[in-house]
CSV table of C-alpha atoms in Angstrom, one decimal:
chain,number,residue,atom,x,y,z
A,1,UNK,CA,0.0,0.0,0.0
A,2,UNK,CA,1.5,3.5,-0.7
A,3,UNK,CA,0.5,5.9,2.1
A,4,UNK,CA,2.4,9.0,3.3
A,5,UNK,CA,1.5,11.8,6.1
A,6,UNK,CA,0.4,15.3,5.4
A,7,UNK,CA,0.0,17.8,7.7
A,8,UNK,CA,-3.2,19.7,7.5
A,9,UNK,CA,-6.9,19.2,5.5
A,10,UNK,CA,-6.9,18.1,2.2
A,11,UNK,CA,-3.4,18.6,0.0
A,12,UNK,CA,-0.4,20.8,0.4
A,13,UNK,CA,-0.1,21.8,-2.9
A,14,UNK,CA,2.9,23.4,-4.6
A,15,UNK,CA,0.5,26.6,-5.0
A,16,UNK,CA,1.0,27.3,-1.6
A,17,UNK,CA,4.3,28.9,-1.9
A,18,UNK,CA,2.1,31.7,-3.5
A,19,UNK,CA,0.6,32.2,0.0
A,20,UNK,CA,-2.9,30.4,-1.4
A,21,UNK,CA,-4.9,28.9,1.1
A,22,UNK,CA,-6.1,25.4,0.3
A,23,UNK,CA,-9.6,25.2,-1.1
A,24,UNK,CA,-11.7,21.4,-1.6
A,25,UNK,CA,-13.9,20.9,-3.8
A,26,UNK,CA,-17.4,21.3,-3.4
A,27,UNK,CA,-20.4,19.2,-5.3
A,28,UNK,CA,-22.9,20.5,-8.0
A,29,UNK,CA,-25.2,19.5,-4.8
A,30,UNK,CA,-26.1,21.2,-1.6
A,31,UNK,CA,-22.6,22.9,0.2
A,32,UNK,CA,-21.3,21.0,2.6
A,33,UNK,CA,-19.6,21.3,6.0
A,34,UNK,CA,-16.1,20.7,5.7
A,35,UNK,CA,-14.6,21.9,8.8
A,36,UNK,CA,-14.8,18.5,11.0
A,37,UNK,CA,-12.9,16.4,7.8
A,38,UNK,CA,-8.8,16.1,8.2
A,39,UNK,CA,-7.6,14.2,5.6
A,40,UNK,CA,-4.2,12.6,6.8
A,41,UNK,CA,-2.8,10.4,4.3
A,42,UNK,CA,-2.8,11.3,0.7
A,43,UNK,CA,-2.4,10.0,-2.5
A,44,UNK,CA,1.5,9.9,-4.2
A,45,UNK,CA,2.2,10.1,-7.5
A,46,UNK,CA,5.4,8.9,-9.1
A,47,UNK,CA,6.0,11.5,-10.8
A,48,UNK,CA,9.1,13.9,-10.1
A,49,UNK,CA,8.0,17.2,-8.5
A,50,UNK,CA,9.9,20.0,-10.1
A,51,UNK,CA,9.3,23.4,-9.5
A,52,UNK,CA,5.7,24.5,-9.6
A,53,UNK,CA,3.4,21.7,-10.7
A,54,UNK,CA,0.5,23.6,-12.4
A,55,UNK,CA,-2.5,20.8,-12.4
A,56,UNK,CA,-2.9,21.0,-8.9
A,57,UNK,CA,-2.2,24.4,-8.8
A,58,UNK,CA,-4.7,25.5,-11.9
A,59,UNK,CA,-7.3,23.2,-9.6
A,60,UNK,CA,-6.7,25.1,-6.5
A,61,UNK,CA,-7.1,28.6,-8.3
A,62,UNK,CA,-9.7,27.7,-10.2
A,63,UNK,CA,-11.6,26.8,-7.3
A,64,UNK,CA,-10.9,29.9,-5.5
A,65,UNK,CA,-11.6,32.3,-8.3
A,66,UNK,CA,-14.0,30.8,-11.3
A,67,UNK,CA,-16.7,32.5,-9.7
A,68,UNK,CA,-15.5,36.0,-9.9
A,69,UNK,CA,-13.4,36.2,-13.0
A,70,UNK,CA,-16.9,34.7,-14.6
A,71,UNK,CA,-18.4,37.6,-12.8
A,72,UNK,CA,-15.9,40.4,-14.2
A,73,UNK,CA,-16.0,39.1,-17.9
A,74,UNK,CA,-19.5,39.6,-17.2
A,75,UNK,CA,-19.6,42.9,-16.2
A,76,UNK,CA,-16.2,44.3,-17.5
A,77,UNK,CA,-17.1,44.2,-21.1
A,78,UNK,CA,-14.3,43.8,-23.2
A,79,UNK,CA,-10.5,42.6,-21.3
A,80,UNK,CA,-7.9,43.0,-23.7
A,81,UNK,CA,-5.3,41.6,-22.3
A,82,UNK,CA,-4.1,38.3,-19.5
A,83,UNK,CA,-2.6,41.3,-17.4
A,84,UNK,CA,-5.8,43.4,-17.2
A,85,UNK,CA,-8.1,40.3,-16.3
A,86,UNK,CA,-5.7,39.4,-13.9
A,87,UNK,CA,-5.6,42.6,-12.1
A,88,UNK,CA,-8.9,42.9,-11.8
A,89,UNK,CA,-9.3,39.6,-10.2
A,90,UNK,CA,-6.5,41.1,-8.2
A,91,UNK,CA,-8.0,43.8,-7.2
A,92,UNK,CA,-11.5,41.7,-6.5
A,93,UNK,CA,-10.0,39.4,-4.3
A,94,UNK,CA,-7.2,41.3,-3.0
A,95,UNK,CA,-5.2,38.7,-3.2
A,96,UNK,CA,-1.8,39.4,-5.1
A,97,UNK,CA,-1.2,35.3,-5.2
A,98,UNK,CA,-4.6,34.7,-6.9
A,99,UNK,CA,-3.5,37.4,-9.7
A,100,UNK,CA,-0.1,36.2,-10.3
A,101,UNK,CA,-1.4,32.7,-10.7
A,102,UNK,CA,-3.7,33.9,-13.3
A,103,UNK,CA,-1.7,35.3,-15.2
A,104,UNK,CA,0.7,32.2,-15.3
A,105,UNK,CA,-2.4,30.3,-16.6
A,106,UNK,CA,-3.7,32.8,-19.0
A,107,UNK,CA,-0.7,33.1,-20.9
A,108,UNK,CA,-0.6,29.4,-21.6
A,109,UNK,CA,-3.4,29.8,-24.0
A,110,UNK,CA,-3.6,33.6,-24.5
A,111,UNK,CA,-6.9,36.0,-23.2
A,112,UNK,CA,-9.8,35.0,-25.8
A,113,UNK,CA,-9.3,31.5,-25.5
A,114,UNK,CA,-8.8,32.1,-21.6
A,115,UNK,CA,-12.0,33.3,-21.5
A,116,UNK,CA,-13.9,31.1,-23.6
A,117,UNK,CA,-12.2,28.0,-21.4
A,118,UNK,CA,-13.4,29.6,-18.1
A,119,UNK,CA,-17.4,30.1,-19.1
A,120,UNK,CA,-17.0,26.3,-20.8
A,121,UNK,CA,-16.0,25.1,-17.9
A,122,UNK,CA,-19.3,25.7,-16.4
A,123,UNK,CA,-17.8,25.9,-12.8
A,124,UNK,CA,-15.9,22.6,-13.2
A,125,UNK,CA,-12.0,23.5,-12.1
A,126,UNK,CA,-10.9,20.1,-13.3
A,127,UNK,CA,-12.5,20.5,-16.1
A,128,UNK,CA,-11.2,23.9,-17.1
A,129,UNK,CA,-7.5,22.9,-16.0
A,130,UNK,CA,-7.9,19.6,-18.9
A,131,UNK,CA,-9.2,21.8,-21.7
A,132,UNK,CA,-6.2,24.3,-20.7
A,133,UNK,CA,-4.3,21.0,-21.1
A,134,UNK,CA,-1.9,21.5,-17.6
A,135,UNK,CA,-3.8,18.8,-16.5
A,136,UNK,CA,-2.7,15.5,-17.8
A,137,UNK,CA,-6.6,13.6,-19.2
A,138,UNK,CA,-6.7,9.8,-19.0
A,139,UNK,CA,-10.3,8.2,-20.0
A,140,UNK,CA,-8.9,4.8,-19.5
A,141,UNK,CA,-8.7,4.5,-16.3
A,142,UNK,CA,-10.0,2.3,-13.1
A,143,UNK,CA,-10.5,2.4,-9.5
A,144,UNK,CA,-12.2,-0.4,-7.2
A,145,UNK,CA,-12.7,0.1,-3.7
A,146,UNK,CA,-11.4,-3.1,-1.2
A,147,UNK,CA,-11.3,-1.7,2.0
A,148,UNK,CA,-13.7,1.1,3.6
A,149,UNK,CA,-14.1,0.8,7.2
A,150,UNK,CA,-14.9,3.6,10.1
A,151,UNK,CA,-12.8,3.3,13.9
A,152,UNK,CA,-14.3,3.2,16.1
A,153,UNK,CA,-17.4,2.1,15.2
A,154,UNK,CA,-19.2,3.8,18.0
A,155,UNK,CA,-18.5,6.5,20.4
A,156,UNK,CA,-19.5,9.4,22.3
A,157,UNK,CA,-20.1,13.0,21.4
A,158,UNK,CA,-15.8,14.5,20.5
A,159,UNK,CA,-15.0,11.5,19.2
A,160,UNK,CA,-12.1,11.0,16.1
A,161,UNK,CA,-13.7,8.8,13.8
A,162,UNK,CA,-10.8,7.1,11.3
A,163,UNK,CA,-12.1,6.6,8.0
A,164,UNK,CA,-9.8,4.3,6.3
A,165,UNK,CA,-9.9,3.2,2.6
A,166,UNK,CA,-8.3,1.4,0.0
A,167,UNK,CA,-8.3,0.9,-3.8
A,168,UNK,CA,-6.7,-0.4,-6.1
A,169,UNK,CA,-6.2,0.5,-10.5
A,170,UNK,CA,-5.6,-1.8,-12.6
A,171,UNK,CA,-5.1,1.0,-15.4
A,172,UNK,CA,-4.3,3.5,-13.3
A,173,UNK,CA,-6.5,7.1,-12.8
A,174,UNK,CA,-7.0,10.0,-14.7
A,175,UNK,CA,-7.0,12.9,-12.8
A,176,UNK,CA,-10.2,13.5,-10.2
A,177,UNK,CA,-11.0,13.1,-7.0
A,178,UNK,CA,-12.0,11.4,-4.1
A,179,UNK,CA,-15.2,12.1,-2.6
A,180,UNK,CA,-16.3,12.3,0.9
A,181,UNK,CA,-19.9,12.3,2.3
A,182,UNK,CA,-21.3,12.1,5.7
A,183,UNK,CA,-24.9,11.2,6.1
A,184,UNK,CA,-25.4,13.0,9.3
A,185,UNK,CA,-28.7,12.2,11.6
A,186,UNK,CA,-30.0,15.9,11.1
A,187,UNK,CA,-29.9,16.2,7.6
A,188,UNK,CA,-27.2,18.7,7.5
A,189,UNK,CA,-24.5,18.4,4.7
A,190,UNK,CA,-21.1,17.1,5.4
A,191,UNK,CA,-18.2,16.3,3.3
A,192,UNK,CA,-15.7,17.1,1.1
A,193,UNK,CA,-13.5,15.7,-2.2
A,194,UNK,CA,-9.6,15.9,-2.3
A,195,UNK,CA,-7.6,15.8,-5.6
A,196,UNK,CA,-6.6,12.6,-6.7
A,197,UNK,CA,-3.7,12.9,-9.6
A,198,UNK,CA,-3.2,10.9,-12.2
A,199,UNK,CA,-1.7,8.3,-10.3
A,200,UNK,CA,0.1,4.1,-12.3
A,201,UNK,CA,-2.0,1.2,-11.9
A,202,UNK,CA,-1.1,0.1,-8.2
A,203,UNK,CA,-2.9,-0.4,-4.6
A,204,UNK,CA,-3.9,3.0,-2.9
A,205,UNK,CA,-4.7,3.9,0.9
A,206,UNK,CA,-5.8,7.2,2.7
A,207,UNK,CA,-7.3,7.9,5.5
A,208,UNK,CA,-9.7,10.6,6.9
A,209,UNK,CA,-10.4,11.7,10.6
A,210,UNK,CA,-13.8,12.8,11.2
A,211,UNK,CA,-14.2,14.8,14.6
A,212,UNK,CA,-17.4,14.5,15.7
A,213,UNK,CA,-17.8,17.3,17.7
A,214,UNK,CA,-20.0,21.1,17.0
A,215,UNK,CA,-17.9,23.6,14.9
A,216,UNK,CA,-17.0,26.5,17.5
A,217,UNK,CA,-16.3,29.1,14.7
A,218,UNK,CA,-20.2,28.2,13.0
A,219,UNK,CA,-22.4,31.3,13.6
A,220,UNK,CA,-26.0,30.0,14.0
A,221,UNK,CA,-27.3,33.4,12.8
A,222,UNK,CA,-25.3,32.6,9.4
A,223,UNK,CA,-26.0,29.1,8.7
A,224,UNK,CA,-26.8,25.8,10.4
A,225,UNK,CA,-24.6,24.2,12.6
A,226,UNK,CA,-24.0,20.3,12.8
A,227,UNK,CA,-24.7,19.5,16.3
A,228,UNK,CA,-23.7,15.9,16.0
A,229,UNK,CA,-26.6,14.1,17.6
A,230,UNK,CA,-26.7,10.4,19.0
A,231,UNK,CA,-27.1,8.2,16.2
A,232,UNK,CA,-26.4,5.9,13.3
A,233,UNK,CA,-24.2,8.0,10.5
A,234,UNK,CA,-23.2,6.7,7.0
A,235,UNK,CA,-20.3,7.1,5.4
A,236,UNK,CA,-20.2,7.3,1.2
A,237,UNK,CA,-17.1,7.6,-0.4
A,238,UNK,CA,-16.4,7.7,-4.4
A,239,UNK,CA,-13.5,7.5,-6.3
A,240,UNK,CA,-14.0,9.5,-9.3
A,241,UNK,CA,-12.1,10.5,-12.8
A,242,UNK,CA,-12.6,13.8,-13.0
A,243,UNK,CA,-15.0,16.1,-10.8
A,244,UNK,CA,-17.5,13.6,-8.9
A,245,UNK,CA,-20.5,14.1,-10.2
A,246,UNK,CA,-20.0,16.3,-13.2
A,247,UNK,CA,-21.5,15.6,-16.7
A,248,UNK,CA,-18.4,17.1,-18.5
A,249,UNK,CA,-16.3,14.6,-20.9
A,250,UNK,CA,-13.4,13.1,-18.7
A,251,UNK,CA,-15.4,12.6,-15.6
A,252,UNK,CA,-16.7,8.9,-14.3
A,253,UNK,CA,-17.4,7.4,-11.0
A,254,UNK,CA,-15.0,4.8,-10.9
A,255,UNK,CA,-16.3,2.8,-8.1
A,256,UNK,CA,-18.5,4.0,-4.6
A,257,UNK,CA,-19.4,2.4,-1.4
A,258,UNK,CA,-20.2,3.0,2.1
A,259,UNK,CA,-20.0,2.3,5.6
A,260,UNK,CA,-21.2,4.0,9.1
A,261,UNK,CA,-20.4,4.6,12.8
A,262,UNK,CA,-22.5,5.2,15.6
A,263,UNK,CA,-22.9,8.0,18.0
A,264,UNK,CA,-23.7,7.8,21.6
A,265,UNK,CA,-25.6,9.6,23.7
């Protein structure tokens, strides 16, 4: 099994040298609570990292800011050039990382088709980082789940619940995701999807914790909070090319399944 440690939610991508804080992937579906979800081991790929790698990065930006550059070709009319879009998303944000990022990307394919790529894309950051090909596409790809199991199985109210799960590829993946949902006995949303890189044929493992305890930092004038309430919850997880979910070319459910724990009172 290839398994390795990371420090903090979700992956430490190269993009964070720019001082760009990690984002995760939310589903075409209701938003979801992420904040109770560490992801601790993480999927390695064999190939060297050298310098920045720009599929994870173009993935990371593109989650942070699809939303507002759509909004500013919008609104903004005509953009001329890569360096005014990218300033205004600059200056929108106010976030000099985002910007400079942007500009990296843009200039792959220059500003028109830039533009026509991002309102493609339809929201989809893998998506848009495949047809601005600095993310590597693989349709021929596999994934079946062999292990997926929750410990412990039961426990009180602050509890780390260990998610562990393992797959294996005969064919190896194409890049997408790995998808995490949380049936929780209120209804609320819970979950989140990490980035799974192309990655050889081979037997994966990661593991998630899941700290079943109320968010202090959730206003309740805001939004509902998960108050983790006695009960049976169910674990899904999918393993996905692509964006789970998505009805864009490139983008499958490999294989799903599920499991549950138990909360006491």
């Amino acid at each position: 099994m290839k398994l390795f440690v990371v420090t903090s939610v979700g992956f430490l991508l190269a993009v964070e040298a720019l001082a760009l804080k990690p984002v995760y992937f939310q589903q075409p579906r209701a938003e979801r609570r992420t904040a109770h979800i560490r992801q601790v081991t993480t999927i390695p790929s064999r190939a060297a990292r050298v310098g920045l790698d720009l599929c994870p990065t173009c993935i990371d930006f593109t989650g942070q800011a699809i939303n507002t550059l759509l909004n500013i070709i919008l609104n903004a009319g005509v953009v001329g050039t890569c360096g005014e879009l990218c300033q205004l998303l600059e200056q929108k944000t106010g976030s000099q990382a985002l910007g400079a990022v942007c500009d990296i990307l843009c200039d792959v394919v220059g500003i028109e088709e830039f533009i026509k790529l991002i309102e493609k894309a339809d929201l989809d950051p893998i998506y848009f980082c495949e047809l601005l090909k600095v993310c590597p596409i693989f349709d021929n790809g596999d994934a079946k789940i062999t292990m997926l199991s929750v410990t412990p199985s039961r426990g009180p109210q602050g509890t780390t619940f260990v998610v562990d799960l393992e797959f294996v590829s005969k064919n190896g993946t194409g890049t997408g995701q790995i998808d995490l949902e949380i049936l929780a006995v209120d209804g609320l949303p819970l979950g989140d999807a990490f980035l799974n890189k192309q990655s050889p044929p081979g037997t994966y493992g990661l593991k998630f914790n899941i700290k079943a305890e109320p968010d202090p930092n959730c206003d309740p004038t805001q939004q509902e909070c998960e108050q983790w309430l006695p009960g049976n919850y169910v674990v899904k997880v999918a393993v996905c090319n692509g964006e789970c979910g998505s009805a864009h070319p490139h983008s499958k459910i490999y294989d799903q399944n599920s499991t549950n724990f138990t909360l006491t009172g």
